[in-house]
Short mmCIF file of C-alpha atoms in Angstrom, two decimals:
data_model
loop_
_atom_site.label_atom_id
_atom_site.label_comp_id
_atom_site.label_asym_id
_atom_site.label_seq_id
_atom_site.Cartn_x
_atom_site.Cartn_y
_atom_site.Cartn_z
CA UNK A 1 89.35 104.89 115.09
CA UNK A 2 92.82 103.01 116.10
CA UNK A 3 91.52 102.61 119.33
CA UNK A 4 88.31 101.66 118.77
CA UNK A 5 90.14 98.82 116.61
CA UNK A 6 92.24 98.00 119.26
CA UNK A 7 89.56 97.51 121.55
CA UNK A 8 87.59 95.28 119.04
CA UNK A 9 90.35 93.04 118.69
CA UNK A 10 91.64 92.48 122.21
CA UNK A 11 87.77 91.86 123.12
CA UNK A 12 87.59 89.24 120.00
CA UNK A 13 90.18 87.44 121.31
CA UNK A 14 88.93 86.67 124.46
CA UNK A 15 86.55 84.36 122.48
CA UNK A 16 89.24 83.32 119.57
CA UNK A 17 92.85 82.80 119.32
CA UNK A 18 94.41 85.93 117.16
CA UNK A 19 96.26 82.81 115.66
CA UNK A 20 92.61 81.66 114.50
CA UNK A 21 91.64 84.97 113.04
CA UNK A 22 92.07 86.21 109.95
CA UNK A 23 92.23 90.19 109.02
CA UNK A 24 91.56 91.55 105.15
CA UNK A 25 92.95 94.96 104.40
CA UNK A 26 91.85 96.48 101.24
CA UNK A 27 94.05 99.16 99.67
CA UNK A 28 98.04 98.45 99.74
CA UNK A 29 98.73 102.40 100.10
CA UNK A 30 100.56 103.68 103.24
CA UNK A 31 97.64 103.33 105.62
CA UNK A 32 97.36 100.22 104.50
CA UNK A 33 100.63 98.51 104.50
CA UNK A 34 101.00 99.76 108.18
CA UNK A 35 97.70 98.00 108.98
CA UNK A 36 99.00 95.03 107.82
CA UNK A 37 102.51 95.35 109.88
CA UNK A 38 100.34 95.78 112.95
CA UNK A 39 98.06 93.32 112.63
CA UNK A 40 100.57 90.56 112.02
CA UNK A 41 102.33 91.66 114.95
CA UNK A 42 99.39 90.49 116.84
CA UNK A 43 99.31 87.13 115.43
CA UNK A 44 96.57 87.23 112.83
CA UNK A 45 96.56 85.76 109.87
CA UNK A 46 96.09 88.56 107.33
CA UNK A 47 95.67 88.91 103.59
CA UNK A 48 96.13 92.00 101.46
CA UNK A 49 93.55 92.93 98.66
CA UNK A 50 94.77 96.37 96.08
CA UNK A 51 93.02 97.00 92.90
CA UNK A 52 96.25 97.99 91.04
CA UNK A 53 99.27 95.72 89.90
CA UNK A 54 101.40 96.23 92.57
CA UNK A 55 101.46 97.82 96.24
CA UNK A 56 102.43 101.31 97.46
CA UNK A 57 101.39 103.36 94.23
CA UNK A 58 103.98 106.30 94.39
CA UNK A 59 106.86 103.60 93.76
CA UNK A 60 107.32 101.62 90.19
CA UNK A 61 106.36 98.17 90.43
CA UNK A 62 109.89 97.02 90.69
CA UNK A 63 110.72 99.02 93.55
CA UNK A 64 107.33 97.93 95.11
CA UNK A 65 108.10 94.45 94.11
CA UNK A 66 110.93 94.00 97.02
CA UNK A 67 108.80 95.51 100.02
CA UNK A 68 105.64 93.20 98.62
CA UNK A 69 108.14 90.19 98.74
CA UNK A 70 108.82 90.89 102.82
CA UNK A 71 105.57 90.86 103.23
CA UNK A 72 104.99 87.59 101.80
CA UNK A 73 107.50 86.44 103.61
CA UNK A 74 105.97 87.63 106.89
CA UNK A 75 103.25 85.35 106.22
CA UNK A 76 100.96 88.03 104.45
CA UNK A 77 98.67 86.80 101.29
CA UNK A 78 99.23 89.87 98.90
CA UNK A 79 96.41 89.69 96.30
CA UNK A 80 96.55 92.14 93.03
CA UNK A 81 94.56 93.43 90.38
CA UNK A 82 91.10 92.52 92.72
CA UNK A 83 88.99 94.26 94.64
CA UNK A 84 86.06 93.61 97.47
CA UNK A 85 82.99 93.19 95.27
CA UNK A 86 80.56 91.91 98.15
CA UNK A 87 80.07 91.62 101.99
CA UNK A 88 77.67 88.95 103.33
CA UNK A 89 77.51 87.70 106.79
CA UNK A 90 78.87 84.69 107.96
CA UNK A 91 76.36 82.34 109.70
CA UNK A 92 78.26 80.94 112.19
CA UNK A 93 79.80 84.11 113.18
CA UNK A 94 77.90 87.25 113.37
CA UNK A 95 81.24 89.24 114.10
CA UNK A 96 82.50 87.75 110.88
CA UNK A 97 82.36 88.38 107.08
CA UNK A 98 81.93 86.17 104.20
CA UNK A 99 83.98 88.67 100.88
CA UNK A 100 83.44 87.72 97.41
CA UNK A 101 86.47 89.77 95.29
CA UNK A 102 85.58 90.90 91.67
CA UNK A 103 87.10 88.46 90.23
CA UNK A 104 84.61 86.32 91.99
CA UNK A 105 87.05 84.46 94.49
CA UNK A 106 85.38 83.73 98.34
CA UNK A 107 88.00 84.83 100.75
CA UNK A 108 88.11 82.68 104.16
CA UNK A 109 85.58 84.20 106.62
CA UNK A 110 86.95 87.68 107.89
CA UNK A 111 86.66 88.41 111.40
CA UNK A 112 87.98 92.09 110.48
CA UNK A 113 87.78 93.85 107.43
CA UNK A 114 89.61 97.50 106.82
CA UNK A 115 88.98 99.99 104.63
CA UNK A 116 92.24 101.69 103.38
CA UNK A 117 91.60 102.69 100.10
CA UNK A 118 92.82 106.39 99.59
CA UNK A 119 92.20 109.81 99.93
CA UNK A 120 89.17 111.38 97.98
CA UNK A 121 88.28 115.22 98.72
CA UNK A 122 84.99 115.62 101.00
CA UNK A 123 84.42 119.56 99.55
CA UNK A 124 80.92 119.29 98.70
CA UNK A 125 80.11 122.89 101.53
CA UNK A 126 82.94 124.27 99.63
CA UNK A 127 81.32 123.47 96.15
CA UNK A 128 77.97 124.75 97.44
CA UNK A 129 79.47 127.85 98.74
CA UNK A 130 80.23 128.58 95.19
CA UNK A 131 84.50 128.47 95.86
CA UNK A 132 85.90 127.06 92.71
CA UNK A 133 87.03 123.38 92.72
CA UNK A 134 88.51 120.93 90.00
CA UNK A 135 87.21 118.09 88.50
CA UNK A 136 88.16 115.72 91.14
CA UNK A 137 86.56 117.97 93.96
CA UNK A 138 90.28 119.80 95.28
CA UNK A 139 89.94 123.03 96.48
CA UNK A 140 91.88 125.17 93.97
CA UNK A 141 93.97 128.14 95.50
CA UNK A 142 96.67 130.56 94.20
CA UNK A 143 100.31 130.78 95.20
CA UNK A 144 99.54 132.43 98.55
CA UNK A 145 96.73 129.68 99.12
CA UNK A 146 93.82 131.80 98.92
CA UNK A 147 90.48 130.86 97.17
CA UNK A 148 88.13 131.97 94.68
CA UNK A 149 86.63 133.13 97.73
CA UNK A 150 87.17 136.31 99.58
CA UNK A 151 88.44 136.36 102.98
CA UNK A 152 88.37 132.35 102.36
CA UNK A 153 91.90 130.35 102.91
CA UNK A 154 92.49 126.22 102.30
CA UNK A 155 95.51 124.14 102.96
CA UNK A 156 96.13 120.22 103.12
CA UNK A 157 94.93 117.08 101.77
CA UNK A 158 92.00 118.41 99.62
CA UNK A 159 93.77 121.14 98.10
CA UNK A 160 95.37 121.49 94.26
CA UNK A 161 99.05 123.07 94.74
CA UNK A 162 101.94 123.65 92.55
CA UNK A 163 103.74 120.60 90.83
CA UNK A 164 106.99 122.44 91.10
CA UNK A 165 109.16 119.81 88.99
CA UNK A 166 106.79 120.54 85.92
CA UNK A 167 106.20 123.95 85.06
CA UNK A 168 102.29 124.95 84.81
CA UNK A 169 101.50 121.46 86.44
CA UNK A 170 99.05 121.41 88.95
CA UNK A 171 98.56 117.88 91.91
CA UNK A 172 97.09 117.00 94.86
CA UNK A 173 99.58 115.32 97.20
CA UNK A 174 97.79 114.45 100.37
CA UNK A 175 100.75 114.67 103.10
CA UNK A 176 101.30 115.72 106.81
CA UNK A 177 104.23 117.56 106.36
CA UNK A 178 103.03 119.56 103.07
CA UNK A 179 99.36 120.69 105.01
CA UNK A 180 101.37 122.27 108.24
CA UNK A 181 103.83 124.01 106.56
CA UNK A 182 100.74 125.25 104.58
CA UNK A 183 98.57 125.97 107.95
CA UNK A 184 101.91 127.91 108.73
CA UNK A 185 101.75 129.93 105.86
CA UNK A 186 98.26 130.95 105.81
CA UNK A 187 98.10 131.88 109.24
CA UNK A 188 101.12 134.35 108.84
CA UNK A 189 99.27 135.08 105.18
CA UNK A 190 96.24 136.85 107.41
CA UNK A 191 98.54 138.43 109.76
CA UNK A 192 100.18 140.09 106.73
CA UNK A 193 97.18 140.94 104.80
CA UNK A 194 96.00 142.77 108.00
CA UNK A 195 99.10 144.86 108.30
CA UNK A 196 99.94 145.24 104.82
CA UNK A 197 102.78 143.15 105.13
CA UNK A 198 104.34 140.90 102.03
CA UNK A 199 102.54 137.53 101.77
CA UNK A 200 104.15 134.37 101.96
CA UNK A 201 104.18 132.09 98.45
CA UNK A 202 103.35 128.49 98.38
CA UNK A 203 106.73 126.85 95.96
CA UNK A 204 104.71 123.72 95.57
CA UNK A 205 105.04 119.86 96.90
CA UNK A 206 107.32 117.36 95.61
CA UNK A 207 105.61 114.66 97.00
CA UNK A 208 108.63 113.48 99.65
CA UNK A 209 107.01 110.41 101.85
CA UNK A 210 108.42 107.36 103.55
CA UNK A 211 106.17 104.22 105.07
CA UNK A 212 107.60 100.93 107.31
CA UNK A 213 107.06 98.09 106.88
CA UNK A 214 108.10 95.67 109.42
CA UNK A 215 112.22 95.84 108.82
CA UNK A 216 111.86 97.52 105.41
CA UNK A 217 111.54 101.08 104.15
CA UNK A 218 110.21 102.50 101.00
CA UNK A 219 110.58 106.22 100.75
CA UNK A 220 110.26 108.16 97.84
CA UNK A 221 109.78 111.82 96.09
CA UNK A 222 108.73 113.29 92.67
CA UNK A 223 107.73 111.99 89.78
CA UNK A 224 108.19 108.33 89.14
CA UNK A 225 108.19 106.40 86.08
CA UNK A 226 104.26 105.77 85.72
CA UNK A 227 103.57 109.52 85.79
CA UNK A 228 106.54 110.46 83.15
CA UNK A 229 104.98 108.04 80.44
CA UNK A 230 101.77 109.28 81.20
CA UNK A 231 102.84 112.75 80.39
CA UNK A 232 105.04 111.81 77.18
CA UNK A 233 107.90 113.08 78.89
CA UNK A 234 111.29 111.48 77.91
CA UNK A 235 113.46 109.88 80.92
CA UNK A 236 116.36 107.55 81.66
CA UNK A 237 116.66 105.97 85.06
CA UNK A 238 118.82 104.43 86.90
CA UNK A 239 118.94 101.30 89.52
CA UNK A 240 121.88 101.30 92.35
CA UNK A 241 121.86 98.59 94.98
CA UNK A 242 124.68 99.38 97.45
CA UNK A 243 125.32 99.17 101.47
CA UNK A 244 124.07 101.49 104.10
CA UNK A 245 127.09 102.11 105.24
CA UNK A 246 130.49 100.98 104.64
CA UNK A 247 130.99 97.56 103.56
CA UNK A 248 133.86 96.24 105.56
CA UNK A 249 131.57 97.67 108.93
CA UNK A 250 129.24 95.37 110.27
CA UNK A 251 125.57 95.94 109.98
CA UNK A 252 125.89 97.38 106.49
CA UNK A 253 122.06 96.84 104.59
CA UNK A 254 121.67 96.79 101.10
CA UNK A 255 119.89 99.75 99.65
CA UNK A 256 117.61 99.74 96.72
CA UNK A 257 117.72 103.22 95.29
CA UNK A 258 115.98 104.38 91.61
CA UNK A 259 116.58 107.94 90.31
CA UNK A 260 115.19 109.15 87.61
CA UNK A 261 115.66 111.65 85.52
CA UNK A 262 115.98 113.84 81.74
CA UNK A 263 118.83 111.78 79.60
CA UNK A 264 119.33 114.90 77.88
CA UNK A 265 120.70 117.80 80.93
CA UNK A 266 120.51 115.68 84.30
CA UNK A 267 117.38 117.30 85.41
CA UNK A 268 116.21 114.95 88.44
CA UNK A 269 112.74 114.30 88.30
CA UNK A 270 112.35 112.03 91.06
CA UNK A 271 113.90 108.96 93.26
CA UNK A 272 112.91 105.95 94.97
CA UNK A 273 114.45 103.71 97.75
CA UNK A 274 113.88 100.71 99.66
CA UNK A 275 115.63 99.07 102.16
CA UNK A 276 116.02 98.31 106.11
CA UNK A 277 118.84 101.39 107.05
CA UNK A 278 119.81 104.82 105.41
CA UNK A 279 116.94 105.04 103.03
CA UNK A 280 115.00 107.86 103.95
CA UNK A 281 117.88 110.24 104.72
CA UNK A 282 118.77 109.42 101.04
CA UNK A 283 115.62 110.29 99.66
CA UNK A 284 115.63 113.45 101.98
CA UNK A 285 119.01 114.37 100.56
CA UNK A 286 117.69 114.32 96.91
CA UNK A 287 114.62 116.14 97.92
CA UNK A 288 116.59 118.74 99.09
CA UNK A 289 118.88 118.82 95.70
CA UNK A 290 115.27 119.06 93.77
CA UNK A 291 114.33 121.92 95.43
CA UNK A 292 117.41 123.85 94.81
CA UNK A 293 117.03 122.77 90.99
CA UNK A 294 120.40 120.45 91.21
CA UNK A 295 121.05 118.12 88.50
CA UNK A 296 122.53 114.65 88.53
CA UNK A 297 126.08 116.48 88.24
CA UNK A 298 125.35 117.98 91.49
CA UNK A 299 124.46 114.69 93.35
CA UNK A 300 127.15 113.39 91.91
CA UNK A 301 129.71 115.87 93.92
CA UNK A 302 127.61 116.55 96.70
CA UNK A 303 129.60 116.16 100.23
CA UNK A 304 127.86 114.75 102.48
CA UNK A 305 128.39 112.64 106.23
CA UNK A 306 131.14 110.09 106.20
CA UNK A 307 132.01 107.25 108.76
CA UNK A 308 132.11 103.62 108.10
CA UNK A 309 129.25 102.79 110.20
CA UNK A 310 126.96 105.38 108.53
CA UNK A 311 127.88 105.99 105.11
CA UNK A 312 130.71 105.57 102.64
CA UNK A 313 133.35 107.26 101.03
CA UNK A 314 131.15 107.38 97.71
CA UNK A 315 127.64 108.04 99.44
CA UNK A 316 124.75 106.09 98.07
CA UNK A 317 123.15 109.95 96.56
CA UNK A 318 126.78 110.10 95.23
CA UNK A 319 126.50 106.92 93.48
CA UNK A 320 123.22 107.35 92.14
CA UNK A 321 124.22 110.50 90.62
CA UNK A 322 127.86 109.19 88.98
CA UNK A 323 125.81 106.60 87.70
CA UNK A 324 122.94 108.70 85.92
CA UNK A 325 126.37 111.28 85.14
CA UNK A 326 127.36 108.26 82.40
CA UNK A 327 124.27 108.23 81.10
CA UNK A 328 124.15 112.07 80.30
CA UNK A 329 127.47 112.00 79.22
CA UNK A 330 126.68 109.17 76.71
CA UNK A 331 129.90 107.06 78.13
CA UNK A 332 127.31 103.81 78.52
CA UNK A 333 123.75 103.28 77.00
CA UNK A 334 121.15 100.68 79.17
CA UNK A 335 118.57 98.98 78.15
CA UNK A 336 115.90 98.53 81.28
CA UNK A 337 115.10 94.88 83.40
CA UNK A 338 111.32 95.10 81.96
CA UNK A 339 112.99 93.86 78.55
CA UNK A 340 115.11 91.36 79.59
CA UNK A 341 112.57 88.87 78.40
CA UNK A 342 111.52 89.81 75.15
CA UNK A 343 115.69 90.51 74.35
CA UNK A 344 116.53 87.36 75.47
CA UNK A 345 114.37 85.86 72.56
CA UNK A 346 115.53 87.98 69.88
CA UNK A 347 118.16 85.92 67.57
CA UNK A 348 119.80 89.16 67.04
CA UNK A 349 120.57 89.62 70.53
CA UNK A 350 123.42 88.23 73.44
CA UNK A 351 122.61 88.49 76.98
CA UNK A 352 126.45 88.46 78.59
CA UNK A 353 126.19 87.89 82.76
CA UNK A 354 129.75 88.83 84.09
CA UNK A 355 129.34 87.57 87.63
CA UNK A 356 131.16 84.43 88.82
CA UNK A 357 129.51 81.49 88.05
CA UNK A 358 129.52 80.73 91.93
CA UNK A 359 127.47 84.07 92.05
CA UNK A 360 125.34 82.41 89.53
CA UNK A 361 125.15 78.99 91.40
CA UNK A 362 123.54 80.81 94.52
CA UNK A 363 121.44 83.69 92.86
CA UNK A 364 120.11 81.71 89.49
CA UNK A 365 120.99 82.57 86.22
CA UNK A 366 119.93 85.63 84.52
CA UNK A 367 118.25 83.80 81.76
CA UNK A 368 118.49 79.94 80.47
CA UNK A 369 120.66 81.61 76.90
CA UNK A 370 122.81 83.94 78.97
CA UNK A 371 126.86 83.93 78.21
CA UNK A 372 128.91 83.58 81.32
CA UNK A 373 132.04 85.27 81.10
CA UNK A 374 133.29 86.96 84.46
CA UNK A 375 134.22 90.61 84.02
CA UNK A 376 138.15 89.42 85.35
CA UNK A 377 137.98 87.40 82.18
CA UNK A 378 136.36 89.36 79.71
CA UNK A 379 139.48 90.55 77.42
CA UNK A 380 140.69 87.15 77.45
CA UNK A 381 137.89 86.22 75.85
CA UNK A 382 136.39 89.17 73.65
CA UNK A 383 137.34 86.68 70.51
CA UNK A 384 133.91 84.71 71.21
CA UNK A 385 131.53 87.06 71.34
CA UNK A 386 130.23 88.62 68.37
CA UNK A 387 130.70 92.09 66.99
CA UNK A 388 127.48 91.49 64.54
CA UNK A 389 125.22 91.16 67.71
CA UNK A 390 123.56 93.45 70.19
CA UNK A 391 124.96 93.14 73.27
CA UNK A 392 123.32 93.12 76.84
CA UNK A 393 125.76 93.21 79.35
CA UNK A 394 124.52 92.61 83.47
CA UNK A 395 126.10 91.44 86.82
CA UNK A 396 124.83 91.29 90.08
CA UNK A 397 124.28 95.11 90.80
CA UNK A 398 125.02 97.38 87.55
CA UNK A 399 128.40 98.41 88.63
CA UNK A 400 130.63 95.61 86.84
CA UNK A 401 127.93 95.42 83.81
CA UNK A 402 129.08 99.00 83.47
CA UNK A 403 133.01 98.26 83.12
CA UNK A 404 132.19 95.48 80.90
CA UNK A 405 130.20 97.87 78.67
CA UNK A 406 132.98 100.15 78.74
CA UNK A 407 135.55 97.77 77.78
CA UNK A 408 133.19 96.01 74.65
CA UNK A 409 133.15 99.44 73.32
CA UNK A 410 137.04 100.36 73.62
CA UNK A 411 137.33 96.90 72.05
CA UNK A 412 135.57 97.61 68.89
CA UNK A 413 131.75 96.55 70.26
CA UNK A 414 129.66 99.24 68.49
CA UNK A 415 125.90 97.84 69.78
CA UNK A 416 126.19 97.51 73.63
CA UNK A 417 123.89 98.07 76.49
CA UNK A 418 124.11 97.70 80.15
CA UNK A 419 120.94 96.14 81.75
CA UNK A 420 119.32 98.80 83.99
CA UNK A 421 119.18 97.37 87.64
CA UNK A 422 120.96 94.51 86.29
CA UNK A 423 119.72 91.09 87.83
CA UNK A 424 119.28 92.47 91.29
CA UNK A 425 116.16 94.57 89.94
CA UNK A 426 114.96 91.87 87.30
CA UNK A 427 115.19 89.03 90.16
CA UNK A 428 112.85 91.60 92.75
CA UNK A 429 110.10 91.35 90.58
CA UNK A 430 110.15 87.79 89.09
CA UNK A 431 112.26 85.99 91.42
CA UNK A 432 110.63 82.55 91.03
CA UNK A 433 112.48 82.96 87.12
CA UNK A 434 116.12 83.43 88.13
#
């Protein structure tokens, strides 16, 4: 199909500019996204059409947010929450196509339009064989990847497999890596049901997956927030934005990293990361830790790879876990970027910013009622803020929000909360407000 693409293209624009062209891609999954990356490589003008709220579904929309900003940046018309409701031809181009969107908006005539919008189960022989499937049409098979069906294997994209970070869940994870180590498995499976041997037992998938995007990275495993609240299952979270590598080495890129996990024993239920260096080793690092059932403790003291121009002393896992650690431990309590709003309205409530104001003069300010009082300053001035009030301390990052926090409460502060993701996160998804 790529080349057949390929070959449309390059013949197109033997009769049109690729700057004159304009590409839609519907469906802002993986597929998708890289799509997009290639075809604006190529010089077309393209514009992005997903049904949902945001881009790349496995990631929260704040962690989406900052690879759907690139893209705009790029030069790539993101549109959300519409769909392709009708094809026509164009008239003056037969090779072209007039699309309406639900919402009833006429997109510019499309000289290519691309279908990228997910993975649905074709099992409709394996239904009328009589082999039992779910609801959705996924083949279901036991721990050894057998079906209802004698003599009668299945493995990949339109099979149900273990959810092995909720016990007695059940998902379909359509992924490369997943379906060959399954073809693996029930190959040797046969072999060993042959000779008598033991069979080999599927654990599950935890979902581990990484896409490109131009400079940009989004990688990401387990369970994120969308799924948890779905399920009714209590989390905490947190946001870390440090470097790739060592700070005072050049080259260092600032990675976005979410973990998430249970507040109340450090259980990690998933992570996500985006940025242009380091971020899927970080994700593959916490994969790893799932699988061997580690907890945020463990992250926390894992040892991993250090030299300045690939890591640092403090590794970004490291970090992520130390910060979820105070969490657990109860030494800070957070209150997450999605609120910042509706807080910032509430008379009961102080938002404090501890950056420098010429932090402030560059980024924006966290919010027009914000208190500015840098964290170097803060006991000198712990007199004018009030004890009465709920506080909401942030900086730039999370990591000076949290020594403010710390130093509120030693000084008497009883209702304090650090601002999860602190303005870096809240300024990726609205930064036209900062």
């Amino acid at each position: 199909e790529m080349d057949a693409i390929v070959q449309w293209i390059e013949k197109k624009a033997e009769k049109m500019p690729m700057g004159d062209m304009h590409f839609v891609v519907a469906g802002a999954g993986f597929i998708g996204i890289e799509m997009v990356e290639q075809l604006v490589h190529r010089g077309a003008n393209v514009t992005l059409v997903e049904m949902m709220d945001q881009i790349i579904a496995p990631l929260d929309v704040e962690m989406a947010a900052i690879l759907q900003r690139d893209l705009e940046e790029k030069g790539v018309e993101v549109i959300l929450g519409d769909g392709i409701g009708e094809f026509k031809e164009y008239e003056k181009d037969p090779d072209s196509s007039i699309l309406t969107l639900r919402s009833g908006r006429v997109l510019p005539p499309a000289q290519l339009t691309i279908l990228g919008l997910g993975v649905r189960p074709d099992t409709d022989v394996i239904k009328e064989a009589g082999i039992e499937t779910t609801q959705r049409g996924h083949v279901k098979v036991d721990e050894h990847l057998r079906t209802s069906a004698a003599n009668v294997w299945a493995v990949g994209d339109a099979v149900e497999v273990k959810n092995p970070i909720l016990e007695g869940e059940m998902w379909a994870v359509p992924l490369a890596g997943p379906a060959n180590r399954q073809g693996r498995m029930v190959a040797d499976n046969i072999f060993n049901t042959a000779t008598g041997k033991k069979l080999r037992s599927y654990k599950g998938t935890y979902g581990t997956s990484v896409v490109r995007s131009f400079k940009i990275y989004a990688a990401c495993v387990g369970l994120n927030e969308k799924m948890l609240i779905a399920k009714k299952i209590p989390f905490s979270c947190v946001h870390i934005h440090p470097g790739s590598h060592a700070g005072y080495y050049p080259g260092a890129k600032q990675v976005h990293l979410k973990l998430v996990f249970d507040p109340s024993g450090g259980k990690i239920y998933g992570a996500q990361a985006v940025g242009e260096d380091g971020v899927e080793k970080r994700i593959d690092v916490i994969a790893t830790a799932m699988q061997g059932h580690m907890t945020v403790d463990d992250l926390a003291e894992l040892e991993l790879c250090y030299a300045p121009p690939v890591g640092s002393a403090k590794d970004v896992v490291n970090m992520a876990g130390m910060a979820a650690q105070n969490i657990v431990e109860g030494l800070v309590s957070q209150v997450e970027w999605k609120d910042l709003e509706k807080l910032a309205h509430e008379p009961g409530t102080v938002l404090l910013d501890v950056r420098n104001p010429g932090e402030i003069e560059r980024s924006g300010k966290l919010s027009e009622g914000a208190v500015n009082i840098p964290l170097n300053d803060l006991r000198a001035h712990l007199d004018s803020l009030p004890k009465d009030k709920h506080l909401v301390v942030s900086c730039a990052s999370g990591q000076r929000a949290y020594y403010a926090c710390r130093i509120l409460k030693q000084n008497g502060f009883e209702h304090v909360d650090n601002l999860g993701g602190a303005f870096a996160t809240f300024h990726a998804v609205h930064p036209g407000e900062a």
